[in-house]
Every structure is written in structure tokens, then in C-alpha cells.
Coordinates of N, CA and C in Angstrom, one line a residue:
A23 N 63.5 16.0 -43.9 CA 63.3 15.0 -42.9 C 62.8 15.6 -41.6
K24 N 63.5 16.7 -41.3 CA 63.1 17.4 -40.0 C 61.7 18.0 -40.2
E25 N 61.4 18.5 -41.3 CA 60.0 19.0 -41.6 C 59.0 17.9 -41.5
A26 N 59.4 16.7 -42.0 CA 58.5 15.5 -41.9 C 58.2 15.1 -40.4
E27 N 59.3 15.2 -39.6 CA 59.2 14.8 -38.2 C 58.3 15.9 -37.5
E28 N 58.5 17.1 -37.8 CA 57.7 18.2 -37.2 C 56.2 18.0 -37.6
A29 N 56.0 17.7 -38.9 CA 54.7 17.5 -39.4 C 54.0 16.3 -38.7
T30 N 54.8 15.3 -38.5 CA 54.3 14.1 -37.8 C 54.0 14.4 -36.4
A31 N 54.9 15.2 -35.7 CA 54.7 15.6 -34.3 C 53.4 16.5 -34.2
A32 N 53.3 17.4 -35.2 CA 52.1 18.3 -35.2 C 50.8 17.5 -35.4
L33 N 50.9 16.5 -36.3 CA 49.7 15.7 -36.5 C 49.4 14.9 -35.3
A34 N 50.4 14.3 -34.6 CA 50.2 13.5 -33.4 C 49.6 14.4 -32.3
A35 N 50.1 15.7 -32.2 CA 49.6 16.6 -31.2 C 48.1 17.0 -31.5
A36 N 47.8 17.2 -32.8 CA 46.5 17.5 -33.2 C 45.5 16.3 -32.9
E37 N 46.0 15.1 -33.2 CA 45.2 13.9 -32.9 C 44.9 13.8 -31.4
A38 N 45.9 14.1 -30.6 CA 45.8 14.0 -29.2 C 44.8 15.0 -28.7
R39 N 44.9 16.3 -29.2 CA 43.9 17.3 -28.9 C 42.5 16.9 -29.3
N40 N 42.4 16.3 -30.4 CA 41.1 15.8 -30.9 C 40.5 14.7 -30.0
V41 N 41.4 13.8 -29.6 CA 40.9 12.7 -28.7 C 40.5 13.3 -27.4
R42 N 41.2 14.3 -26.8 CA 40.8 14.9 -25.6 C 39.5 15.7 -25.8
F43 N 39.4 16.4 -26.9 CA 38.1 17.1 -27.1 C 36.9 16.2 -27.2
V44 N 37.1 15.1 -27.9 CA 36.0 14.1 -28.0 C 35.7 13.5 -26.6
A45 N 36.7 13.2 -25.8 CA 36.5 12.7 -24.5 C 35.7 13.7 -23.7
V46 N 36.1 15.0 -23.8 CA 35.4 16.0 -23.0 C 33.9 16.1 -23.5
V47 N 33.7 16.1 -24.8 CA 32.3 16.2 -25.3 C 31.5 15.0 -24.8
E48 N 32.1 13.8 -24.9 CA 31.4 12.6 -24.5 C 31.1 12.6 -23.0
A49 N 32.1 13.1 -22.2 CA 31.9 13.2 -20.7 C 30.7 14.2 -20.4
D50 N 30.7 15.3 -21.2 CA 29.7 16.3 -21.0 C 28.3 15.8 -21.4
A51 N 28.3 15.0 -22.4 CA 27.0 14.4 -22.9 C 26.5 13.4 -21.8
R52 N 27.5 12.6 -21.2 CA 27.1 11.6 -20.2 C 26.6 12.4 -18.9
E53 N 27.2 13.5 -18.6 CA 26.8 14.3 -17.4 C 25.4 14.8 -17.6
K54 N 25.2 15.4 -18.8 CA 23.8 15.9 -19.1 C 22.8 14.8 -19.1
L55 N 23.1 13.6 -19.6 CA 22.2 12.5 -19.6 C 21.9 12.1 -18.1
T56 N 23.0 12.0 -17.3 CA 22.9 11.7 -15.9 C 22.0 12.7 -15.2
R57 N 22.2 14.0 -15.4 CA 21.4 15.0 -14.8 C 19.9 14.8 -15.2
A58 N 19.7 14.6 -16.5 CA 18.3 14.4 -16.9 C 17.7 13.2 -16.3
E59 N 18.4 12.1 -16.2 CA 17.9 10.9 -15.5 C 17.6 11.2 -14.1
L60 N 18.5 11.9 -13.4 CA 18.3 12.2 -12.0 C 17.1 13.1 -11.8
R61 N 16.9 14.1 -12.7 CA 15.7 14.9 -12.7 C 14.5 14.1 -12.8
E62 N 14.5 13.2 -13.8 CA 13.3 12.3 -14.0 C 13.0 11.5 -12.8
K63 N 14.1 10.9 -12.2 CA 13.9 10.1 -11.0 C 13.3 11.0 -9.8
R64 N 13.8 12.2 -9.7 CA 13.3 13.1 -8.6 C 11.8 13.4 -8.9
E65 N 11.5 13.7 -10.1 CA 10.1 14.0 -10.5 C 9.2 12.8 -10.2
L66 N 9.7 11.6 -10.6 CA 8.9 10.4 -10.3 C 8.7 10.2 -8.8
A67 N 9.8 10.4 -8.1 CA 9.7 10.2 -6.6 C 8.8 11.2 -6.0
A68 N 8.8 12.5 -6.5 CA 7.9 13.5 -6.0 C 6.5 13.1 -6.3
A69 N 6.2 12.6 -7.5 CA 4.9 12.2 -7.9 C 4.4 11.0 -7.0
R70 N 5.3 10.1 -6.7 CA 4.9 9.0 -5.8 C 4.6 9.5 -4.4
V71 N 5.4 10.4 -3.9 CA 5.2 11.0 -2.6 C 3.8 11.7 -2.6
A72 N 3.5 12.5 -3.6 CA 2.2 13.2 -3.7 C 1.1 12.2 -3.7
E73 N 1.2 11.1 -4.4 CA 0.2 10.0 -4.5 C 0.0 9.4 -3.1
A74 N 1.1 9.1 -2.4 CA 1.0 8.5 -1.1 C 0.4 9.5 -0.1
E75 N 0.7 10.7 -0.2 CA 0.1 11.7 0.7 C -1.4 11.8 0.4
A76 N -1.8 11.8 -0.9 CA -3.2 11.9 -1.2 C -3.9 10.7 -0.7
R77 N -3.3 9.5 -0.8 CA -4.0 8.3 -0.3 C -4.1 8.4 1.2
A78 N -3.0 8.9 1.9 CA -3.1 9.0 3.4 C -4.1 10.0 3.8
D79 N -4.2 11.1 3.1 CA -5.2 12.1 3.4 C -6.6 11.5 3.2
A80 N -6.8 10.8 2.2 CA -8.2 10.2 1.9 C -8.5 9.1 3.0
A81 N -7.5 8.4 3.4 CA -7.7 7.4 4.5 C -8.0 8.1 5.8
I82 N -7.3 9.2 6.1 CA -7.6 9.9 7.3 C -9.0 10.5 7.3
A83 N -9.4 11.0 6.1 CA -10.8 11.6 6.0 C -11.8 10.5 6.2
R84 N -11.6 9.3 5.6 CA -12.5 8.2 5.8 C -12.6 7.8 7.2
A85 N -11.5 7.7 7.9 CA -11.5 7.3 9.3 C -12.2 8.4 10.2
R86 N -12.0 9.6 9.8 CA -12.6 10.7 10.6 C -14.1 10.6 10.4
E87 N -14.5 10.3 9.1 CA -16.0 10.2 8.8 C -16.6 9.0 9.6
K88 N -15.9 7.9 9.6 CA -16.4 6.7 10.3 C -16.5 7.0 11.8
R89 N -15.5 7.7 12.4 CA -15.5 8.1 13.8 C -16.7 9.0 14.1
E90 N -16.9 10.0 13.2 CA -18.0 10.9 13.4 C -19.3 10.2 13.3
T91 N -19.4 9.2 12.4 CA -20.7 8.4 12.3 C -20.9 7.6 13.5
A92 N -19.8 7.0 14.0 CA -19.9 6.2 15.2 C -20.3 7.0 16.4
E93 N -19.7 8.2 16.5 CA -20.1 9.1 17.6 C -21.5 9.5 17.5
T94 N -22.0 9.8 16.3 CA -23.4 10.2 16.2 C -24.3 9.0 16.6
A95 N -23.9 7.8 16.1 CA -24.7 6.6 16.5 C -24.7 6.4 18.0
A96 N -23.6 6.6 18.6 CA -23.5 6.4 20.1 C -24.4 7.5 20.8
E97 N -24.4 8.7 20.3 CA -25.2 9.8 20.9 C -26.7 9.4 20.7
R98 N -27.1 8.9 19.5 CA -28.5 8.5 19.3 C -28.9 7.4 20.2
A99 N -28.0 6.4 20.4 CA -28.2 5.3 21.2 C -28.4 5.7 22.7
A100 N -27.6 6.7 23.1 CA -27.7 7.2 24.5 C -29.0 7.9 24.7
R101 N -29.4 8.7 23.7 CA -30.7 9.4 23.8 C -31.8 8.4 23.8
A102 N -31.8 7.4 23.0 CA -32.8 6.4 22.9 C -32.9 5.7 24.3
E103 N -31.8 5.3 24.8 CA -31.7 4.6 26.1 C -32.3 5.5 27.2
S104 N -32.0 6.8 27.2 CA -32.5 7.8 28.1 C -34.0 7.9 28.0
Q105 N -34.5 8.0 26.8 CA -35.9 8.1 26.5 C -36.6 6.8 27.0
R106 N -36.0 5.6 26.7 CA -36.6 4.4 27.2 C -36.7 4.3 28.7
E107 N -35.6 4.8 29.3 CA -35.7 4.8 30.8 C -36.7 5.8 31.3
E108 N -36.9 6.9 30.7 CA -37.9 7.9 31.1 C -39.3 7.3 30.9
L109 N -39.5 6.6 29.7 CA -40.8 6.0 29.5 C -41.1 4.9 30.4
A110 N -40.1 4.1 30.8 CA -40.3 3.0 31.7 C -40.6 3.6 33.1
L111 N -39.9 4.7 33.5 CA -40.2 5.3 34.8 C -41.7 5.9 34.8
A112 N -42.0 6.5 33.6 CA -43.4 7.1 33.5 C -44.4 6.0 33.6
A113 N -44.1 4.9 32.9 CA -45.1 3.7 32.9 C -45.2 3.2 34.3
A114 N -44.1 3.1 35.0 CA -44.1 2.6 36.4 C -44.9 3.5 37.3
E115 N -44.7 4.8 37.1 CA -45.5 5.8 37.9 C -47.0 5.7 37.5
A116 N -47.3 5.5 36.3 CA -48.7 5.5 35.8 C -49.3 4.2 36.4
A117 N -48.6 3.1 36.4 CA -49.1 1.9 37.0 C -49.3 2.0 38.5
K118 N -48.4 2.7 39.1 CA -48.5 2.9 40.6 C -49.7 3.8 40.9
A119 N -49.9 4.8 40.0 CA -51.0 5.7 40.2 C -52.4 5.0 40.0
A120 N -52.4 4.0 39.1 CA -53.6 3.3 38.7 C -54.0 2.3 39.8
E121 N -53.1 2.0 40.7 CA -53.4 1.0 41.7 C -54.5 1.5 42.7

């Protein structure tokens, strides 16, 4: 009877160890899965940041190009206005000289 009780106690202890072992293995598996999910989320976030930075860089480049084009157009317009004024002055002087 005592041996049966000891065997029952040993079996219960072994079952408890097995339950603890399974719980540890399951917790470890959940932790690994969580780490993998976090790594994937970080990688996805990094990719989104890189895409946003690339879009921002492209927008800055387009804005810079537009500004440079506008500056060039303004310089050309200023030169054309200056030439027009010079021609008008020369025409006025020529008309005066022709009098």
C-alpha cells in the first residue's frame, strides 16, 4: 500500500513536472513568435519610413527644379525687359537724331 502511495505520488510529481515543462516550452514558443512578429513589424515600419523619405526627397527635388526653372525664367524676363528698354531708348535717340 505504501509502495502504491509512493508510486502515485511519484506519478503525480512526474505529471506536474511534465505540465511545467510543457508550459515552459509553450511560453518559449510564444516568446519566439512574438519576437518574430515584432521583428517583422519593425522591418515593415523601416520600409515605410524609407518609402516616405524617398517620396519626400523626390518632392524636394521637384520643388528645387521648379524653383530653378522659375529663377531662370525670371532672369530671362529681366534680360528681355532690359533689352526692350535699351532698344526703346536707342529708338528714341534715333528718332531724335532724325529730327
